[in-house]
Amino acid sequence: MAHGYKIIQWTPFKKSYDAALLLGVLVFISAYLVGALAFAPQGERALPIQVALRALGACAFSLLTLILLIGPLARLSPRFLPLLYNRRHLGVTCFLLALIHGALVLLWYHGFSDLNPFVSLLASNPSYDSIQGFPFESLGVIALLILFVMAATSHDFWNNVLGPNMWKALHMLVYWAYALIVAHVMLGAVQGEKSPLHAIVVGASAALIALLHVVAGWRETRRDTKLADAKNDGWLRVGPPNDIPNSRAHIVTPPEGERIAVFRDGARIYAISNVCRHQGGPLGEGRIIDGCVTCPWHGFQYRPQDGKAPAPFTERIAVYRTRIEDGVVFVHSDPAPSGEEVAPSVIAGAQQ
Amino acid sequence: MNRAQRRAHARLWPILVLVLLSVSAAALVAKARIDSAAIEAVAVLAGDE
Protein backbone atom coordinates (compact mmCIF):
# COMPACT_ATOMS: atom_id res chain seq x y z
CA MET A 1 0.00 0.00 0.00
CA ALA A 2 0.99 3.67 -0.19
CA HIS A 3 2.47 3.90 3.29
CA GLY A 4 6.24 3.78 2.68
CA TYR A 5 7.95 1.71 -0.02
CA LYS A 6 10.38 -1.18 -0.13
CA ILE A 7 11.83 -2.57 -3.37
CA ILE A 8 10.11 -5.90 -2.65
CA GLN A 9 8.11 -6.72 0.47
CA TRP A 10 9.10 -10.38 0.69
CA THR A 11 6.57 -12.91 1.93
CA PRO A 12 6.86 -16.73 1.91
CA PHE A 13 4.41 -16.77 -1.04
CA LYS A 14 6.51 -14.30 -3.05
CA LYS A 15 9.66 -16.30 -2.34
CA SER A 16 8.11 -19.57 -3.56
CA TYR A 17 6.58 -17.72 -6.57
CA ASP A 18 9.99 -16.36 -7.57
CA ALA A 19 11.72 -19.71 -6.92
CA ALA A 20 9.21 -21.42 -9.25
CA LEU A 21 9.77 -18.64 -11.82
CA LEU A 22 13.56 -19.02 -11.72
CA LEU A 23 13.32 -22.80 -11.95
CA GLY A 24 10.92 -22.53 -14.89
CA VAL A 25 13.27 -20.16 -16.76
CA LEU A 26 16.28 -22.44 -16.16
CA VAL A 27 14.39 -25.56 -17.27
CA PHE A 28 13.09 -23.80 -20.41
CA ILE A 29 16.51 -22.49 -21.47
CA SER A 30 18.26 -25.81 -20.69
CA ALA A 31 15.65 -27.79 -22.64
CA TYR A 32 15.92 -25.39 -25.62
CA LEU A 33 19.73 -25.58 -25.64
CA VAL A 34 19.79 -29.38 -25.38
CA GLY A 35 17.06 -29.75 -28.03
CA ALA A 36 18.71 -27.38 -30.51
CA LEU A 37 22.30 -28.52 -29.98
CA ALA A 38 21.81 -32.26 -29.57
CA PHE A 39 18.83 -33.11 -31.73
CA ALA A 40 19.05 -30.70 -34.70
CA PRO A 41 19.81 -32.52 -37.99
CA GLN A 42 23.43 -32.47 -39.15
CA GLY A 43 24.08 -29.48 -41.39
CA GLU A 44 21.31 -27.41 -39.76
CA ARG A 45 23.00 -27.12 -36.38
CA ALA A 46 23.54 -23.49 -35.30
CA LEU A 47 26.49 -22.23 -33.27
CA PRO A 48 26.06 -22.39 -29.46
CA ILE A 49 25.96 -18.56 -29.17
CA GLN A 50 23.18 -18.41 -31.79
CA VAL A 51 21.22 -21.13 -29.99
CA ALA A 52 21.72 -19.33 -26.66
CA LEU A 53 20.39 -16.01 -27.93
CA ARG A 54 17.41 -17.76 -29.51
CA ALA A 55 16.75 -19.68 -26.27
CA LEU A 56 16.68 -16.38 -24.36
CA GLY A 57 14.38 -14.78 -26.93
CA ALA A 58 12.06 -17.79 -26.94
CA CYS A 59 11.96 -17.80 -23.13
CA ALA A 60 11.13 -14.06 -23.00
CA PHE A 61 8.38 -14.56 -25.60
CA SER A 62 6.90 -17.54 -23.70
CA LEU A 63 6.99 -15.60 -20.43
CA LEU A 64 5.26 -12.61 -22.03
CA THR A 65 2.61 -14.95 -23.44
CA LEU A 66 2.06 -16.37 -19.94
CA ILE A 67 1.87 -12.84 -18.47
CA LEU A 68 -0.81 -11.83 -20.97
CA LEU A 69 -2.78 -15.03 -20.40
CA ILE A 70 -3.01 -14.46 -16.63
CA GLY A 71 -5.23 -11.34 -16.85
CA PRO A 72 -8.15 -12.84 -18.82
CA LEU A 73 -7.78 -16.23 -17.09
CA ALA A 74 -8.13 -14.54 -13.68
CA ARG A 75 -11.22 -12.70 -14.93
CA LEU A 76 -12.73 -15.95 -16.20
CA SER A 77 -11.87 -18.08 -13.13
CA PRO A 78 -10.66 -17.10 -9.62
CA ARG A 79 -8.40 -20.18 -9.58
CA PHE A 80 -5.83 -18.16 -11.54
CA LEU A 81 -5.78 -15.20 -9.12
CA PRO A 82 -2.63 -16.37 -7.25
CA LEU A 83 -0.70 -16.00 -10.52
CA LEU A 84 -1.89 -12.39 -10.82
CA TYR A 85 -0.69 -11.44 -7.34
CA ASN A 86 2.99 -11.12 -8.31
CA ARG A 87 2.67 -10.80 -12.07
CA ARG A 88 5.06 -7.85 -12.12
CA HIS A 89 7.90 -10.23 -11.10
CA LEU A 90 7.22 -12.15 -14.32
CA GLY A 91 7.28 -8.86 -16.26
CA VAL A 92 10.64 -7.74 -14.88
CA THR A 93 12.12 -11.20 -15.54
CA CYS A 94 10.77 -11.11 -19.11
CA PHE A 95 12.42 -7.71 -19.69
CA LEU A 96 15.78 -8.96 -18.32
CA LEU A 97 15.70 -12.05 -20.58
CA ALA A 98 14.81 -9.89 -23.60
CA LEU A 99 17.61 -7.46 -22.69
CA ILE A 100 20.22 -10.25 -22.56
CA HIS A 101 18.85 -11.59 -25.87
CA GLY A 102 19.25 -8.12 -27.42
CA ALA A 103 22.74 -7.66 -25.96
CA LEU A 104 23.90 -11.03 -27.36
CA VAL A 105 22.45 -10.16 -30.80
CA LEU A 106 24.26 -6.82 -30.71
CA LEU A 107 27.56 -8.44 -29.73
CA TRP A 108 27.43 -11.42 -32.08
CA TYR A 109 25.93 -9.90 -35.25
CA HIS A 110 27.06 -6.26 -34.95
CA GLY A 111 29.95 -6.20 -32.46
CA PHE A 112 32.58 -6.88 -35.16
CA SER A 113 31.38 -4.16 -37.52
CA ASP A 114 33.32 -0.93 -38.17
CA LEU A 115 30.16 0.93 -37.29
CA ASN A 116 28.82 1.54 -33.82
CA PRO A 117 26.87 -1.70 -33.03
CA PHE A 118 23.62 0.23 -32.43
CA VAL A 119 23.98 2.10 -35.73
CA SER A 120 24.82 -1.15 -37.48
CA LEU A 121 21.76 -2.87 -35.95
CA LEU A 122 19.34 -0.16 -37.07
CA ALA A 123 20.94 0.97 -40.36
CA SER A 124 22.44 -2.14 -41.93
CA ASN A 125 19.12 -3.21 -43.47
CA PRO A 126 17.00 -0.33 -44.81
CA SER A 127 14.36 -2.53 -46.55
CA TYR A 128 11.43 -1.04 -44.64
CA ASP A 129 9.31 -1.05 -47.82
CA SER A 130 9.39 -4.82 -48.25
CA ILE A 131 7.97 -7.67 -46.18
CA GLN A 132 10.65 -10.02 -47.52
CA GLY A 133 13.87 -9.16 -45.74
CA PHE A 134 12.13 -6.59 -43.50
CA PRO A 135 14.53 -5.28 -40.79
CA PHE A 136 12.74 -7.17 -38.04
CA GLU A 137 15.42 -6.20 -35.50
CA SER A 138 13.99 -2.68 -35.20
CA LEU A 139 10.62 -4.15 -34.14
CA GLY A 140 12.39 -6.02 -31.34
CA VAL A 141 14.19 -2.81 -30.27
CA ILE A 142 10.89 -0.89 -29.96
CA ALA A 143 9.31 -3.79 -28.02
CA LEU A 144 12.36 -3.88 -25.71
CA LEU A 145 12.02 -0.13 -25.03
CA ILE A 146 8.34 -0.62 -24.08
CA LEU A 147 9.25 -3.55 -21.80
CA PHE A 148 11.93 -1.35 -20.20
CA VAL A 149 9.47 1.45 -19.46
CA MET A 150 7.05 -1.07 -17.97
CA ALA A 151 9.67 -2.84 -15.86
CA ALA A 152 11.03 0.51 -14.62
CA THR A 153 7.57 1.72 -13.58
CA SER A 154 6.28 -1.61 -12.27
CA HIS A 155 6.73 -0.65 -8.61
CA ASP A 156 3.80 0.72 -6.58
CA PHE A 157 5.78 3.94 -6.11
CA TRP A 158 5.13 4.76 -9.79
CA ASN A 159 1.51 3.63 -9.54
CA ASN A 160 1.11 6.21 -6.78
CA VAL A 161 3.05 8.96 -8.61
CA LEU A 162 1.27 8.52 -11.95
CA GLY A 163 -2.15 7.61 -10.54
CA PRO A 164 -3.87 4.26 -11.27
CA ASN A 165 -5.50 5.41 -14.54
CA MET A 166 -2.32 6.80 -16.11
CA TRP A 167 -0.29 3.84 -14.81
CA LYS A 168 -2.76 1.38 -16.32
CA ALA A 169 -2.86 3.27 -19.64
CA LEU A 170 0.95 3.18 -19.77
CA HIS A 171 1.05 -0.53 -18.98
CA MET A 172 -1.50 -1.32 -21.68
CA LEU A 173 1.40 -0.66 -24.07
CA VAL A 174 2.35 -4.26 -23.32
CA TYR A 175 -0.19 -5.40 -25.92
CA TRP A 176 1.59 -3.37 -28.60
CA ALA A 177 4.92 -4.75 -27.39
CA TYR A 178 3.50 -8.27 -27.83
CA ALA A 179 2.28 -7.47 -31.36
CA LEU A 180 5.74 -6.07 -32.20
CA ILE A 181 7.41 -9.22 -30.84
CA VAL A 182 5.08 -11.48 -32.86
CA ALA A 183 6.03 -9.44 -35.96
CA HIS A 184 9.72 -9.56 -34.92
CA VAL A 185 9.65 -13.38 -34.77
CA MET A 186 7.41 -13.90 -37.81
CA LEU A 187 9.50 -11.61 -40.03
CA GLY A 188 12.79 -12.77 -38.50
CA ALA A 189 13.39 -16.24 -37.09
CA VAL A 190 10.41 -17.85 -38.87
CA GLN A 191 11.67 -16.73 -42.32
CA GLY A 192 14.91 -18.63 -41.93
CA GLU A 193 13.48 -21.81 -40.42
CA LYS A 194 12.79 -24.92 -42.49
CA SER A 195 10.54 -26.39 -39.81
CA PRO A 196 7.10 -24.74 -39.35
CA LEU A 197 7.35 -25.26 -35.57
CA HIS A 198 8.24 -21.64 -34.71
CA ALA A 199 5.42 -20.23 -36.87
CA ILE A 200 2.89 -22.64 -35.33
CA VAL A 201 3.94 -21.93 -31.72
CA VAL A 202 3.97 -18.13 -32.18
CA GLY A 203 0.70 -18.12 -34.13
CA ALA A 204 -1.05 -20.38 -31.61
CA SER A 205 0.20 -18.28 -28.67
CA ALA A 206 -1.04 -15.04 -30.22
CA ALA A 207 -4.36 -16.64 -31.19
CA LEU A 208 -4.89 -17.99 -27.65
CA ILE A 209 -4.16 -14.60 -26.08
CA ALA A 210 -6.49 -12.81 -28.50
CA LEU A 211 -9.26 -15.38 -27.96
CA LEU A 212 -9.09 -15.22 -24.14
CA HIS A 213 -9.05 -11.41 -24.10
CA VAL A 214 -12.00 -11.23 -26.47
CA VAL A 215 -14.00 -13.81 -24.43
CA ALA A 216 -13.19 -12.11 -21.09
CA GLY A 217 -14.00 -8.68 -22.57
CA TRP A 218 -17.29 -9.96 -24.00
CA ARG A 219 -18.26 -11.33 -20.57
CA GLU A 220 -17.45 -8.01 -18.89
CA THR A 221 -19.46 -6.08 -21.50
CA ARG A 222 -22.43 -8.41 -20.92
CA ARG A 223 -22.18 -7.73 -17.18
CA ASP A 224 -22.16 -3.99 -17.86
CA THR A 225 -25.31 -4.20 -19.94
CA LYS A 226 -27.14 -6.40 -17.39
CA LEU A 227 -28.28 -3.58 -15.12
CA ALA A 228 -29.71 -4.11 -11.64
CA ASP A 229 -33.49 -3.63 -11.29
CA ALA A 230 -33.85 -0.02 -10.19
CA LYS A 231 -36.70 1.72 -8.40
CA ASN A 232 -37.47 5.33 -9.26
CA ASP A 233 -35.93 6.52 -5.99
CA GLY A 234 -32.44 5.17 -6.80
CA TRP A 235 -32.61 1.90 -4.88
CA LEU A 236 -31.25 -1.12 -6.76
CA ARG A 237 -32.46 -4.68 -6.13
CA VAL A 238 -29.67 -7.07 -5.05
CA GLY A 239 -31.60 -10.19 -4.00
CA PRO A 240 -32.24 -12.28 -0.87
CA PRO A 241 -29.51 -11.66 1.74
CA ASN A 242 -28.75 -15.32 2.29
CA ASP A 243 -28.00 -15.75 -1.42
CA ILE A 244 -24.81 -13.78 -0.73
CA PRO A 245 -22.16 -16.22 0.58
CA ASN A 246 -20.76 -15.24 3.98
CA SER A 247 -17.73 -12.86 3.75
CA ARG A 248 -18.33 -12.52 0.02
CA ALA A 249 -20.28 -10.23 -2.28
CA HIS A 250 -22.83 -9.91 -5.03
CA ILE A 251 -21.87 -7.35 -7.65
CA VAL A 252 -24.58 -5.11 -9.08
CA THR A 253 -24.32 -2.75 -12.04
CA PRO A 254 -26.08 0.61 -11.60
CA PRO A 255 -27.37 2.46 -14.70
CA GLU A 256 -24.49 4.93 -14.32
CA GLY A 257 -21.16 4.88 -12.53
CA GLU A 258 -19.04 2.00 -11.30
CA ARG A 259 -20.24 -1.42 -10.18
CA ILE A 260 -21.21 -1.84 -6.52
CA ALA A 261 -20.12 -4.81 -4.38
CA VAL A 262 -22.68 -5.84 -1.73
CA PHE A 263 -20.99 -7.89 0.99
CA ARG A 264 -22.46 -10.11 3.71
CA ASP A 265 -20.43 -10.39 6.90
CA GLY A 266 -22.43 -12.76 9.10
CA ALA A 267 -25.79 -11.03 9.56
CA ARG A 268 -24.56 -7.61 8.36
CA ILE A 269 -24.86 -6.30 4.82
CA TYR A 270 -22.47 -3.64 3.51
CA ALA A 271 -22.03 -2.06 0.09
CA ILE A 272 -18.85 -0.53 -1.32
CA SER A 273 -17.47 0.49 -4.72
CA ASN A 274 -16.32 -2.55 -6.69
CA VAL A 275 -13.16 -0.73 -7.85
CA CYS A 276 -9.95 -0.97 -5.80
CA ARG A 277 -7.97 2.30 -5.56
CA HIS A 278 -4.71 0.48 -6.30
CA GLN A 279 -5.16 -0.87 -9.84
CA GLY A 280 -8.92 -1.07 -10.26
CA GLY A 281 -9.18 -4.67 -9.00
CA PRO A 282 -12.72 -6.11 -8.60
CA LEU A 283 -13.26 -5.85 -4.83
CA GLY A 284 -16.54 -7.78 -5.07
CA GLU A 285 -14.58 -10.85 -6.15
CA GLY A 286 -12.52 -10.64 -2.96
CA ARG A 287 -13.65 -11.51 0.56
CA ILE A 288 -13.76 -10.09 4.05
CA ILE A 289 -10.63 -10.96 6.02
CA ASP A 290 -10.15 -9.67 9.59
CA GLY A 291 -13.15 -7.37 9.14
CA CYS A 292 -11.76 -5.77 5.96
CA VAL A 293 -12.73 -6.29 2.33
CA THR A 294 -9.58 -7.64 0.66
CA CYS A 295 -8.89 -7.06 -3.04
CA PRO A 296 -8.31 -10.35 -4.89
CA TRP A 297 -5.62 -8.81 -7.11
CA HIS A 298 -2.99 -7.49 -4.69
CA GLY A 299 -4.49 -7.73 -1.21
CA PHE A 300 -5.39 -4.04 -0.63
CA GLN A 301 -7.89 -3.77 2.25
CA TYR A 302 -10.83 -1.47 3.11
CA ARG A 303 -13.25 -1.32 6.03
CA PRO A 304 -16.73 -2.04 4.62
CA GLN A 305 -18.51 0.43 6.91
CA ASP A 306 -16.61 3.59 5.78
CA GLY A 307 -14.47 2.48 2.81
CA LYS A 308 -11.23 3.55 4.52
CA ALA A 309 -8.06 1.42 4.39
CA PRO A 310 -6.99 0.43 7.91
CA ALA A 311 -4.33 2.67 9.49
CA PRO A 312 -1.60 3.58 8.64
CA PHE A 313 -2.87 3.44 5.05
CA THR A 314 -4.89 6.29 3.60
CA GLU A 315 -6.77 4.94 0.55
CA ARG A 316 -10.53 5.37 0.56
CA ILE A 317 -13.37 4.05 -1.62
CA ALA A 318 -17.06 4.93 -1.87
CA VAL A 319 -19.61 3.22 0.39
CA TYR A 320 -23.34 2.89 -0.24
CA ARG A 321 -26.45 2.66 1.92
CA THR A 322 -28.30 -0.66 2.00
CA ARG A 323 -31.67 -1.79 3.30
CA ILE A 324 -33.57 -5.07 3.58
CA GLU A 325 -37.24 -4.99 2.61
CA ASP A 326 -39.54 -8.04 2.43
CA GLY A 327 -36.51 -10.36 2.52
CA VAL A 328 -34.70 -8.57 -0.32
CA VAL A 329 -31.52 -6.50 -0.09
CA PHE A 330 -31.49 -3.11 -1.83
CA VAL A 331 -28.54 -0.76 -2.32
CA HIS A 332 -28.76 2.93 -3.16
CA SER A 333 -26.99 3.91 -6.37
CA ASP A 334 -25.65 7.19 -4.92
CA PRO A 335 -22.55 6.85 -2.73
CA ALA A 336 -22.64 8.12 0.84
CA PRO A 337 -20.70 11.35 1.52
CA SER A 338 -16.96 10.64 1.51
CA GLY A 339 -15.62 9.30 4.80
CA GLU A 340 -19.07 8.92 6.37
CA GLU A 341 -19.64 5.67 8.21
CA VAL A 342 -22.70 3.81 6.93
CA ALA A 343 -24.46 1.46 9.33
CA PRO A 344 -24.93 -2.04 7.90
CA SER A 345 -28.34 -3.57 7.29
CA VAL A 346 -28.89 -6.48 9.64
CA ILE A 347 -30.59 -9.70 8.56
CA ALA A 348 -33.51 -10.23 10.92
CA GLY A 349 -33.26 -13.39 13.02
CA ALA A 350 -29.74 -14.22 11.86
CA GLN A 351 -26.81 -14.61 14.27
CA GLN A 352 -24.31 -11.74 14.03
CA MET B 1 -11.06 -2.88 -13.78
CA ASN B 2 -13.12 0.26 -13.82
CA ARG B 3 -15.55 1.14 -16.62
CA ALA B 4 -12.99 3.26 -18.52
CA GLN B 5 -10.40 0.47 -18.46
CA ARG B 6 -12.96 -2.07 -19.68
CA ARG B 7 -13.90 0.30 -22.54
CA ALA B 8 -10.21 0.77 -23.43
CA HIS B 9 -9.73 -3.02 -23.61
CA ALA B 10 -12.89 -3.44 -25.70
CA ARG B 11 -11.64 -0.83 -28.21
CA LEU B 12 -8.05 -2.10 -28.33
CA TRP B 13 -8.54 -5.83 -28.88
CA PRO B 14 -10.33 -5.82 -32.25
CA ILE B 15 -7.49 -3.63 -33.60
CA LEU B 16 -4.82 -5.90 -32.11
CA VAL B 17 -6.46 -9.02 -33.54
CA LEU B 18 -6.41 -7.41 -37.01
CA VAL B 19 -2.76 -6.37 -36.60
CA LEU B 20 -1.71 -9.86 -35.45
CA LEU B 21 -3.59 -11.55 -38.29
CA SER B 22 -2.19 -9.17 -40.93
CA VAL B 23 1.41 -9.50 -39.73
CA SER B 24 1.21 -13.31 -39.49
CA ALA B 25 -0.41 -13.63 -42.91
CA ALA B 26 2.11 -11.28 -44.54
CA ALA B 27 5.04 -13.10 -42.93
CA LEU B 28 3.76 -16.51 -44.03
CA VAL B 29 3.20 -15.27 -47.61
CA ALA B 30 6.75 -13.84 -47.64
CA LYS B 31 8.14 -17.12 -46.34
CA ALA B 32 6.22 -19.11 -48.96
CA ARG B 33 7.64 -16.84 -51.72
CA ILE B 34 11.19 -17.24 -50.39
CA ASP B 35 10.79 -21.03 -50.19
CA SER B 36 9.37 -21.32 -53.71
CA ALA B 37 12.14 -19.05 -55.06
CA ALA B 38 14.71 -21.30 -53.39
CA ILE B 39 13.12 -24.42 -54.97
CA GLU B 40 13.12 -22.73 -58.40
CA ALA B 41 16.77 -21.76 -57.98
CA VAL B 42 17.69 -25.35 -57.09
CA ALA B 43 15.75 -26.60 -60.14
CA VAL B 44 17.52 -24.08 -62.42
CA LEU B 45 20.91 -25.08 -61.04
CA ALA B 46 20.06 -28.77 -61.50
CA GLY B 47 18.99 -28.00 -65.12
CA ASP B 48 22.27 -26.18 -65.79
CA GLU B 49 24.18 -29.25 -64.71
JSON list of C-alpha atoms in Angstrom, two decimals, chain A residues 85 263 282-290 292-302:
[
{"chain": "A", "resi": 85, "resn": "TYR", "atom": "CA", "xyz": [-0.69, -11.44, -7.34]},
{"chain": "A", "resi": 263, "resn": "PHE", "atom": "CA", "xyz": [-20.99, -7.89, 0.99]},
{"chain": "A", "resi": 282, "resn": "PRO", "atom": "CA", "xyz": [-12.72, -6.11, -8.60]},
{"chain": "A", "resi": 283, "resn": "LEU", "atom": "CA", "xyz": [-13.26, -5.85, -4.83]},
{"chain": "A", "resi": 284, "resn": "GLY", "atom": "CA", "xyz": [-16.54, -7.78, -5.07]},
{"chain": "A", "resi": 285, "resn": "GLU", "atom": "CA", "xyz": [-14.58, -10.85, -6.15]},
{"chain": "A", "resi": 286, "resn": "GLY", "atom": "CA", "xyz": [-12.52, -10.64, -2.96]},
{"chain": "A", "resi": 287, "resn": "ARG", "atom": "CA", "xyz": [-13.65, -11.51, 0.56]},
{"chain": "A", "resi": 288, "resn": "ILE", "atom": "CA", "xyz": [-13.76, -10.09, 4.05]},
{"chain": "A", "resi": 289, "resn": "ILE", "atom": "CA", "xyz": [-10.63, -10.96, 6.02]},
{"chain": "A", "resi": 290, "resn": "ASP", "atom": "CA", "xyz": [-10.15, -9.67, 9.59]},
{"chain": "A", "resi": 292, "resn": "CYS", "atom": "CA", "xyz": [-11.76, -5.77, 5.96]},
{"chain": "A", "resi": 293, "resn": "VAL", "atom": "CA", "xyz": [-12.73, -6.29, 2.33]},
{"chain": "A", "resi": 294, "resn": "THR", "atom": "CA", "xyz": [-9.58, -7.64, 0.66]},
{"chain": "A", "resi": 295, "resn": "CYS", "atom": "CA", "xyz": [-8.89, -7.06, -3.04]},
{"chain": "A", "resi": 296, "resn": "PRO", "atom": "CA", "xyz": [-8.31, -10.35, -4.89]},
{"chain": "A", "resi": 297, "resn": "TRP", "atom": "CA", "xyz": [-5.62, -8.81, -7.11]},
{"chain": "A", "resi": 298, "resn": "HIS", "atom": "CA", "xyz": [-2.99, -7.49, -4.69]},
{"chain": "A", "resi": 299, "resn": "GLY", "atom": "CA", "xyz": [-4.49, -7.73, -1.21]},
{"chain": "A", "resi": 300, "resn": "PHE", "atom": "CA", "xyz": [-5.39, -4.04, -0.63]},
{"chain": "A", "resi": 301, "resn": "GLN", "atom": "CA", "xyz": [-7.89, -3.77, 2.25]},
{"chain": "A", "resi": 302, "resn": "TYR", "atom": "CA", "xyz": [-10.83, -1.47, 3.11]}
]
